[in-house]
Amino acid sequence: MKFIDEYRNVPLALDLLARIRRRASRPWVLMEVCGGQTHSLLRHGIDAQLDGAVELIHGPGCPVCVTPEVAVDAAQNLALHPGVVLATFGDMLRVPGGRRTLHEVRAAGGQVKIVYSPLDAVELARRTPDRQIVFFSVGFETTAPATALAVLHADRLGVDNFSLLVAHVCVQPAMEAILQAGVCRVQGFLAAGHVCTVLGYDSYVAFVNRHRVPVVVTGFEPVDLLAGILECVEQLESQSFRVANCYPRSVRPEGNRRARQIVEQVFEPADGPWRGLGTISRGVLRLRDEWGRFDAARRFGTLAAQTVDCATECRAGDVLAGQIKPPECPAFGTRCTPDAPLGAPMVSSEGACAAYFQYRRVPVDATIGSSPLEILPS
Amino acid sequence: MCLAIPGRVIRWICRDPLLATAEIEFSGVRRVCHMACTVDAVEGDYVIVHAGVAISQVDAVEARRALRDLQLLGEDVFPPESAP
């Protein structure tokens, strides 16, 4: 695929790997913010190849993983509400709420429909006027334009039986929270390429100046990731910190202005909870008052039951905050697997626990073949 | 979740700024995508699509420049047997 295959060039990736190893005078600790980057790093064995030069801590950038239990419970209640069809992304179905998952609710008769896009939920509402379609909207700034566009479409097309259960989160406030945590080993960030595609990276300048850490906008293919890591290491070695863009084919400094306008027209930032990280200042999005008629919480009242905190050995919160790696959790791979997950990071296709389960159930040395870097086909 | 993939704009379907749609091809598979965030894309351009919405127009010049810059960084980009 054009603009992907070129960035899986093995000789170039190996060269970048060698340069990183030569340049790193000590083991630097970097956080890749996005779960998509985590999966790519593990899938291609990049983290293992950098052992001793760069340690990669996996960030909280998996929206499915940080969606609070209370929101999942509210979605389940809506799915069981007469006349309501709950539409959402497929990843959300197996995410545990307080007691069960949407998948289990669907098996028990709840109305749950998987959609590819929030716009598909608007179309579903248009085609089924006798049902209330609630879209359970999760995601970072990457997904927010699609959700905001859904509201604007519903408004323009007069689709009154469409509403949102909003659980959108914002990345940069979470990065602030991670740096302000009592114990933080992160020395540089690989910023999430597709979040920056929408938001741009101008807003990271003040962040870099405030915290004196490199922030490197990074893509998702092996060459993208290695270029971002090399830039981070160069900055750390020279102790000269700035925002750098290693994903310029998609990201402009100001982001996508039109996408930002659409989001800002519909949503506003608010303080709110992230699963595992607690309440983050300006860490979530909520519908602006003028779009309140599309708010499922207003339309259906307080359907969100109290969430029951179930005692569990799951350490998803520590994984999401970058405090531990998934295999350090006592339940990893035994009592917690993708088929029977205790925590959301084992469910999501971008969750760090799922990535380790898929690619690292056996020791790293045994997964690496004769090639020093395995660039796998898509 | 933030997975987004590049696809080629085959043809515009609707030019309304809010309801804009185009047919996009991904490795031979075509689907209709929303284009409200990339209204300046023209047929033949590549856009990056997430959740059914094109969120960026691929900058082909930057794509080539970045690859060229990376290859200039190192001395041993390609093994000797594949050198021209």
PDB file of C-alpha atoms in Angstrom, chain B residues 5-69:
ATOM      1  CA  ILE B   5      -4.936   4.317   6.661  1.00  0.00           C
ATOM      2  CA  PRO B   6      -4.076   6.069   3.408  1.00  0.00           C
ATOM      3  CA  GLY B   7      -6.352   5.681   0.436  1.00  0.00           C
ATOM      4  CA  ARG B   8      -6.585   7.245  -3.031  1.00  0.00           C
ATOM      5  CA  VAL B   9      -9.438   9.560  -3.965  1.00  0.00           C
ATOM      6  CA  ILE B  10     -11.160   7.924  -6.938  1.00  0.00           C
ATOM      7  CA  ARG B  11     -14.082  10.317  -7.433  1.00  0.00           C
ATOM      8  CA  TRP B  12     -16.004  12.917  -5.571  1.00  0.00           C
ATOM      9  CA  ILE B  13     -19.626  12.011  -4.844  1.00  0.00           C
ATOM     10  CA  CYS B  14     -20.964  14.983  -2.859  1.00  0.00           C
ATOM     11  CA  ARG B  15     -19.369  18.424  -2.705  1.00  0.00           C
ATOM     12  CA  ASP B  16     -21.542  19.885   0.060  1.00  0.00           C
ATOM     13  CA  PRO B  17     -18.973  21.197   2.605  1.00  0.00           C
ATOM     14  CA  LEU B  18     -20.652  19.404   5.510  1.00  0.00           C
ATOM     15  CA  LEU B  19     -21.996  16.273   3.830  1.00  0.00           C
ATOM     16  CA  ALA B  20     -19.011  15.842   1.477  1.00  0.00           C
ATOM     17  CA  THR B  21     -18.244  12.275   0.375  1.00  0.00           C
ATOM     18  CA  ALA B  22     -15.866  10.630  -2.061  1.00  0.00           C
ATOM     19  CA  GLU B  23     -15.060   7.124  -3.212  1.00  0.00           C
ATOM     20  CA  ILE B  24     -11.677   6.096  -1.791  1.00  0.00           C
ATOM     21  CA  GLU B  25      -9.587   3.086  -2.786  1.00  0.00           C
ATOM     22  CA  PHE B  26      -7.556   1.136  -0.234  1.00  0.00           C
ATOM     23  CA  SER B  27      -5.403  -1.570  -1.828  1.00  0.00           C
ATOM     24  CA  GLY B  28      -8.046  -2.287  -4.436  1.00  0.00           C
ATOM     25  CA  VAL B  29     -11.012  -2.049  -2.073  1.00  0.00           C
ATOM     26  CA  ARG B  30     -13.266   0.953  -2.592  1.00  0.00           C
ATOM     27  CA  ARG B  31     -15.553   2.565  -0.060  1.00  0.00           C
ATOM     28  CA  VAL B  32     -17.364   5.858   0.377  1.00  0.00           C
ATOM     29  CA  CYS B  33     -15.708   8.139   2.938  1.00  0.00           C
ATOM     30  CA  HIS B  34     -16.657  11.473   4.421  1.00  0.00           C
ATOM     31  CA  MET B  35     -14.555  14.367   3.178  1.00  0.00           C
ATOM     32  CA  ALA B  36     -15.736  17.358   5.227  1.00  0.00           C
ATOM     33  CA  CYS B  37     -12.248  17.726   6.751  1.00  0.00           C
ATOM     34  CA  THR B  38     -10.381  17.424   3.430  1.00  0.00           C
ATOM     35  CA  VAL B  39     -12.475  19.468   1.012  1.00  0.00           C
ATOM     36  CA  ASP B  40      -9.422  20.519  -1.015  1.00  0.00           C
ATOM     37  CA  ALA B  41      -8.402  16.983  -2.003  1.00  0.00           C
ATOM     38  CA  VAL B  42      -8.625  16.218  -5.704  1.00  0.00           C
ATOM     39  CA  GLU B  43      -9.023  12.941  -7.519  1.00  0.00           C
ATOM     40  CA  GLY B  44      -5.740  11.009  -7.403  1.00  0.00           C
ATOM     41  CA  ASP B  45      -4.688  12.509  -4.069  1.00  0.00           C
ATOM     42  CA  TYR B  46      -4.189  10.273  -1.073  1.00  0.00           C
ATOM     43  CA  VAL B  47      -6.097  10.946   2.130  1.00  0.00           C
ATOM     44  CA  ILE B  48      -5.739   9.347   5.562  1.00  0.00           C
ATOM     45  CA  VAL B  49      -9.036   7.882   6.717  1.00  0.00           C
ATOM     46  CA  HIS B  50     -10.129   7.162  10.273  1.00  0.00           C
ATOM     47  CA  ALA B  51     -13.582   5.923  11.290  1.00  0.00           C
ATOM     48  CA  GLY B  52     -14.958   6.662   7.847  1.00  0.00           C
ATOM     49  CA  VAL B  53     -13.703  10.255   7.790  1.00  0.00           C
ATOM     50  CA  ALA B  54     -10.669  11.550   5.886  1.00  0.00           C
ATOM     51  CA  ILE B  55      -8.679  13.479   8.491  1.00  0.00           C
ATOM     52  CA  SER B  56      -5.679  14.461   6.392  1.00  0.00           C
ATOM     53  CA  GLN B  57      -4.468  14.854   2.865  1.00  0.00           C
ATOM     54  CA  VAL B  58      -1.153  13.033   2.411  1.00  0.00           C
ATOM     55  CA  ASP B  59       1.628  15.459   1.528  1.00  0.00           C
ATOM     56  CA  ALA B  60       3.482  13.467  -1.123  1.00  0.00           C
ATOM     57  CA  VAL B  61       6.333  15.972  -1.283  1.00  0.00           C
ATOM     58  CA  GLU B  62       6.919  15.742   2.463  1.00  0.00           C
ATOM     59  CA  ALA B  63       6.636  11.964   2.305  1.00  0.00           C
ATOM     60  CA  ARG B  64       9.416  11.734  -0.279  1.00  0.00           C
ATOM     61  CA  ARG B  65      11.559  14.384   1.416  1.00  0.00           C
ATOM     62  CA  ALA B  66      11.372  12.681   4.805  1.00  0.00           C
ATOM     63  CA  LEU B  67      12.416   9.328   3.330  1.00  0.00           C
ATOM     64  CA  ARG B  68      15.257  10.934   1.405  1.00  0.00           C
ATOM     65  CA  ASP B  69      16.472  12.751   4.540  1.00  0.00           C
TER      66      ASP B  69
END
